[in-house]
Amino acid sequence: MTDSAQPAFSRRSTARVSTDRPARYGKQLAGHMGRKITTAWDEDTEAGSLTFDREGVVTGVVMLSSHDAVLQLDLASDGEHLERLEQVTGIHLARFGAKEGIVVSWHRQDGTPGTTQGPLTPEDLERMRAEREARKASS
């Protein structure tokens, strides 16, 4: 999908995640989420995107970029989907970086509070795993 085909989103939120391995986490996030949404990752530029199009309509886009010890996430969405997409993106990243104690704190362009995911404890990870298994079993 080209940028001109994507909807114009009214809301913006950014998270700057400190890590010694920003490109690794960006690639992992794009690879993992690519099972359900459209993703891209460019090894040369160490940048990519997550296009939330699971239901056939694009509800948001996260641009990923690696910088010196920072993975930057720039989310564009609308008011209806912004918080959920912050949560979905952030919790995956916090889970991948749990051993490193990764925290994803979103800062919204309009000044309203964003969400925060992480750091996750081993107990959090186990609870999340059990919840995923229970959802799979009930579907």
Coordinates of N, CA and C in Angstrom, one line a residue, residues 10-130:
S10 N -5.8 11.5 12.5 CA -5.8 12.7 13.2 C -5.0 12.7 14.5
R11 N -4.6 11.5 14.9 CA -3.9 11.4 16.2 C -2.5 10.9 16.0
R12 N -1.5 11.3 16.8 CA -0.1 10.9 16.8 C 0.4 10.6 18.2
S13 N 1.2 9.5 18.3 CA 1.8 9.2 19.6 C 3.2 8.6 19.3
T14 N 4.1 8.9 20.1 CA 5.5 8.5 19.9 C 6.1 7.8 21.2
A15 N 6.8 6.8 21.0 CA 7.5 6.1 22.1 C 9.0 6.0 21.7
R16 N 9.9 6.4 22.6 CA 11.3 6.3 22.3 C 11.8 5.3 23.4
V17 N 12.2 4.0 22.9 CA 12.5 2.9 23.8 C 14.0 2.8 23.8
S18 N 14.6 3.0 25.0 CA 16.0 2.8 25.2 C 16.4 1.4 25.2
T19 N 17.4 1.0 24.4 CA 17.9 -0.4 24.4 C 19.2 -0.4 23.6
D20 N 20.0 -1.4 24.0 CA 21.3 -1.6 23.3 C 21.1 -2.2 21.9
R21 N 19.9 -2.7 21.7 CA 19.7 -3.4 20.4 C 18.4 -3.0 19.7
P22 N 18.3 -1.7 19.4 CA 17.1 -1.2 18.8 C 16.7 -1.8 17.4
A23 N 17.7 -2.1 16.6 CA 17.4 -2.7 15.3 C 16.9 -4.2 15.5
R24 N 17.5 -4.9 16.4 CA 17.1 -6.2 16.7 C 15.6 -6.3 17.1
Y25 N 15.2 -5.4 18.0 CA 13.9 -5.4 18.5 C 12.9 -4.9 17.4
G26 N 13.3 -3.9 16.6 CA 12.5 -3.5 15.5 C 12.2 -4.6 14.5
K27 N 13.2 -5.3 14.2 CA 13.1 -6.4 13.2 C 12.2 -7.5 13.8
Q28 N 12.4 -7.8 15.1 CA 11.6 -8.8 15.8 C 10.1 -8.4 15.9
L29 N 9.9 -7.2 16.2 CA 8.5 -6.7 16.2 C 7.8 -6.8 14.9
A30 N 8.5 -6.4 13.8 CA 7.9 -6.4 12.5 C 7.7 -7.9 12.1
G31 N 8.7 -8.8 12.4 CA 8.6 -10.2 12.0 C 7.4 -10.9 12.7
H32 N 7.3 -10.6 14.0 CA 6.3 -11.3 14.8 C 4.9 -10.8 14.4
M33 N 4.7 -9.5 14.3 CA 3.4 -8.9 14.0 C 3.0 -9.1 12.6
G34 N 4.0 -9.4 11.7 CA 3.7 -9.7 10.3 C 2.8 -10.9 10.1
R35 N 2.6 -11.7 11.1 CA 1.7 -12.9 11.0 C 0.2 -12.4 10.9
K36 N -0.1 -11.2 11.4 CA -1.5 -10.8 11.5 C -1.8 -9.5 10.8
I37 N -0.7 -8.7 10.6 CA -0.9 -7.4 9.9 C 0.2 -7.2 8.9
T38 N 0.2 -6.2 8.1 CA 1.2 -5.9 7.1 C 2.4 -5.2 7.8
T39 N 3.6 -5.7 7.6 CA 4.8 -5.1 8.2 C 5.9 -5.0 7.2
A40 N 6.9 -4.2 7.5 CA 8.1 -4.1 6.7 C 9.2 -3.8 7.6
W41 N 10.4 -4.3 7.2 CA 11.7 -4.0 7.9 C 12.8 -4.0 6.9
D42 N 13.6 -2.9 6.9 CA 14.7 -2.7 6.0 C 16.0 -2.8 6.8
E43 N 16.8 -3.9 6.5 CA 18.0 -4.1 7.2 C 19.0 -3.0 7.1
D44 N 19.1 -2.4 5.8 CA 20.0 -1.4 5.5 C 19.8 -0.1 6.3
T45 N 18.5 0.3 6.3 CA 18.2 1.6 7.0 C 17.8 1.4 8.5
E46 N 17.6 0.1 8.9 CA 17.2 -0.2 10.2 C 15.9 0.5 10.6
A47 N 15.0 0.4 9.7 CA 13.7 1.1 9.8 C 12.6 0.2 9.2
G48 N 11.4 0.5 9.7 CA 10.3 -0.3 9.1 C 8.9 0.2 9.5
S49 N 7.9 -0.6 9.3 CA 6.5 -0.1 9.6 C 5.6 -1.3 10.0
L50 N 4.6 -1.0 10.8 CA 3.5 -1.9 11.1 C 2.2 -1.2 10.6
T51 N 1.5 -1.9 9.7 CA 0.3 -1.3 9.2 C -0.9 -2.2 9.8
F52 N -1.6 -1.6 10.6 CA -2.7 -2.3 11.3 C -3.9 -2.4 10.3
D53 N -4.0 -3.5 9.6 CA -5.0 -3.7 8.6 C -5.6 -5.1 8.7
R54 N -5.6 -5.6 9.9 CA -6.1 -7.0 10.1 C -7.6 -7.2 9.7
E55 N -8.4 -6.1 9.9 CA -9.8 -6.2 9.6 C -10.1 -5.8 8.1
G56 N -9.1 -5.5 7.4 CA -9.2 -5.1 6.0 C -9.2 -3.6 5.8
V57 N -9.4 -2.8 6.9 CA -9.3 -1.4 6.9 C -8.1 -1.0 7.7
V58 N -7.3 0.0 7.3 CA -6.1 0.4 8.0 C -6.6 1.3 9.2
T59 N -6.3 0.9 10.4 CA -6.7 1.6 11.6 C -5.6 2.4 12.2
G60 N -4.4 2.1 11.7 CA -3.2 2.8 12.2 C -1.9 2.3 11.6
V61 N -0.9 3.2 11.7 CA 0.4 2.8 11.2 C 1.5 3.2 12.2
V62 N 2.4 2.3 12.5 CA 3.6 2.6 13.4 C 4.8 2.6 12.5
M63 N 5.5 3.7 12.5 CA 6.8 3.8 11.8 C 7.9 3.4 12.8
L64 N 8.8 2.5 12.5 CA 9.8 2.1 13.4 C 11.2 2.6 12.9
S65 N 12.0 3.2 13.7 CA 13.3 3.6 13.3 C 14.3 3.4 14.5
S66 N 15.5 2.9 14.1 CA 16.6 2.7 15.0 C 17.5 3.8 15.0
H67 N 17.9 4.3 16.2 CA 18.9 5.3 16.4 C 19.9 4.9 17.4
D68 N 20.8 5.7 17.8 CA 21.8 5.3 18.8 C 21.1 4.9 20.1
A69 N 21.0 3.6 20.4 CA 20.4 3.0 21.6 C 19.0 3.4 21.8
V70 N 18.2 3.7 20.7 CA 16.8 4.0 20.8 C 16.1 3.3 19.7
L71 N 14.9 2.7 20.0 CA 14.0 2.3 18.9 C 12.8 3.3 19.0
Q72 N 12.6 4.0 18.0 CA 11.5 5.0 18.0 C 10.3 4.4 17.3
L73 N 9.2 4.6 17.9 CA 7.9 4.2 17.4 C 7.0 5.4 17.2
D74 N 6.6 5.7 16.0 CA 5.7 6.8 15.7 C 4.4 6.2 15.2
L75 N 3.4 6.4 16.0 CA 2.1 5.8 15.7 C 1.1 6.9 15.2
A76 N 0.5 6.6 14.1 CA -0.6 7.5 13.5 C -1.9 6.7 13.5
S77 N -2.9 7.3 14.1 CA -4.2 6.6 14.1 C -5.3 7.6 14.3
D78 N -6.5 7.1 14.7 CA -7.6 8.1 15.1 C -7.9 7.9 16.6
G79 N -8.7 8.7 17.1 CA -9.1 8.6 18.5 C -9.7 7.3 18.9
E80 N -10.4 6.6 18.0 CA -11.0 5.4 18.4 C -10.0 4.2 18.6
H81 N -8.9 4.2 17.8 CA -7.9 3.1 17.9 C -6.6 3.4 18.5
L82 N -6.3 4.7 18.8 CA -5.0 5.1 19.3 C -4.5 4.3 20.5
E83 N -5.3 4.3 21.6 CA -4.9 3.6 22.8 C -4.7 2.2 22.6
R84 N -5.6 1.5 21.9 CA -5.4 0.1 21.7 C -4.2 -0.3 20.9
L85 N -3.8 0.5 19.9 CA -2.6 0.3 19.1 C -1.4 0.6 19.9
E86 N -1.4 1.6 20.7 CA -0.3 1.8 21.7 C -0.1 0.5 22.5
Q87 N -1.2 0.0 23.1 CA -1.1 -1.1 23.9 C -0.6 -2.4 23.2
V88 N -1.1 -2.7 22.0 CA -0.8 -3.8 21.3 C 0.7 -3.8 20.9
T89 N 1.1 -2.7 20.4 CA 2.5 -2.5 19.9 C 3.5 -2.6 21.1
G90 N 3.1 -1.8 22.2 CA 4.0 -1.7 23.3 C 4.1 -3.0 24.1
I91 N 3.0 -3.7 24.3 CA 3.1 -5.0 25.1 C 4.0 -6.0 24.4
H92 N 3.9 -6.1 23.1 CA 4.7 -7.0 22.3 C 6.2 -6.7 22.6
L93 N 6.5 -5.4 22.4 CA 7.9 -5.0 22.6 C 8.4 -5.2 24.0
A94 N 7.6 -4.9 25.0 CA 7.9 -5.1 26.4 C 8.1 -6.6 26.7
R95 N 7.3 -7.4 26.0 CA 7.5 -8.9 26.2 C 8.8 -9.3 25.6
F96 N 9.1 -8.9 24.4 CA 10.4 -9.3 23.8 C 11.6 -8.9 24.6
G97 N 11.5 -7.7 25.2 CA 12.6 -7.1 26.0 C 12.5 -7.3 27.5
A98 N 11.7 -8.2 27.9 CA 11.4 -8.4 29.4 C 12.7 -8.6 30.2
K99 N 13.6 -9.4 29.7 CA 14.9 -9.6 30.4 C 15.7 -8.4 30.6
E100 N 15.6 -7.5 29.6 CA 16.3 -6.2 29.6 C 15.5 -5.1 30.4
G101 N 14.3 -5.4 30.8 CA 13.5 -4.5 31.5 C 12.9 -3.3 30.7
I102 N 12.7 -3.6 29.4 CA 12.2 -2.6 28.5 C 10.9 -2.0 28.9
V103 N 10.8 -0.7 28.8 CA 9.6 0.1 29.1 C 9.2 0.9 27.8
V104 N 7.9 0.8 27.5 CA 7.4 1.5 26.3 C 6.5 2.6 26.9
S105 N 6.8 3.8 26.8 CA 6.0 4.9 27.3 C 5.6 5.8 26.1
W106 N 4.3 5.9 25.8 CA 3.8 6.7 24.7 C 3.6 8.1 25.1
H107 N 3.9 9.0 24.2 CA 3.7 10.5 24.4 C 2.9 11.0 23.2
R108 N 1.7 11.4 23.5 CA 0.8 11.9 22.5 C 1.0 13.3 22.1
Q109 N 0.9 13.5 20.8 CA 1.2 14.9 20.2 C 0.2 15.9 20.8
D110 N -1.0 15.5 21.1 CA -2.0 16.5 21.6 C -1.8 16.8 23.1
G111 N -0.9 16.1 23.8 CA -0.6 16.4 25.2 C -1.4 15.5 26.1
T112 N -2.4 14.7 25.6 CA -3.1 13.8 26.5 C -2.2 12.6 26.9
P113 N -2.4 12.0 28.0 CA -1.5 11.0 28.5 C -1.6 9.7 27.6
G114 N -0.4 9.2 27.3 CA -0.3 8.0 26.5 C -0.3 6.8 27.5
T115 N -0.2 5.6 27.0 CA -0.1 4.4 27.8 C 1.3 4.0 28.0
T116 N 1.6 3.1 29.0 CA 2.9 2.6 29.2 C 2.8 1.1 29.4
Q117 N 3.8 0.4 28.8 CA 3.8 -1.1 28.9 C 5.2 -1.4 29.4
G118 N 5.3 -2.3 30.4 CA 6.6 -2.8 30.9 C 7.0 -1.9 32.1
P119 N 8.0 -2.3 32.8 CA 8.8 -3.5 32.6 C 7.9 -4.7 33.1
L120 N 8.1 -5.8 32.4 CA 7.4 -7.0 32.8 C 8.2 -8.0 33.6
T121 N 7.6 -8.5 34.7 CA 8.2 -9.5 35.5 C 8.0 -10.9 35.0
P122 N 8.8 -11.9 35.5 CA 8.5 -13.3 35.0 C 7.1 -13.7 35.3
E123 N 6.5 -13.2 36.4 CA 5.1 -13.5 36.7 C 4.1 -12.9 35.7
D124 N 4.4 -11.7 35.3 CA 3.6 -11.0 34.2 C 3.7 -11.9 33.0
L125 N 4.8 -12.3 32.6 CA 5.0 -13.1 31.4 C 4.2 -14.4 31.5
E126 N 4.3 -15.1 32.6 CA 3.6 -16.3 32.8 C 2.1 -16.1 32.8
R127 N 1.6 -15.0 33.4 CA 0.2 -14.7 33.4 C -0.3 -14.5 31.9
M128 N 0.5 -13.7 31.2 CA 0.1 -13.4 29.8 C 0.1 -14.7 28.9
R129 N 1.1 -15.6 29.2 CA 1.1 -16.8 28.4 C -0.1 -17.6 28.7
A130 N -0.5 -17.7 30.0 CA -1.7 -18.5 30.4 C -2.9 -17.9 29.8

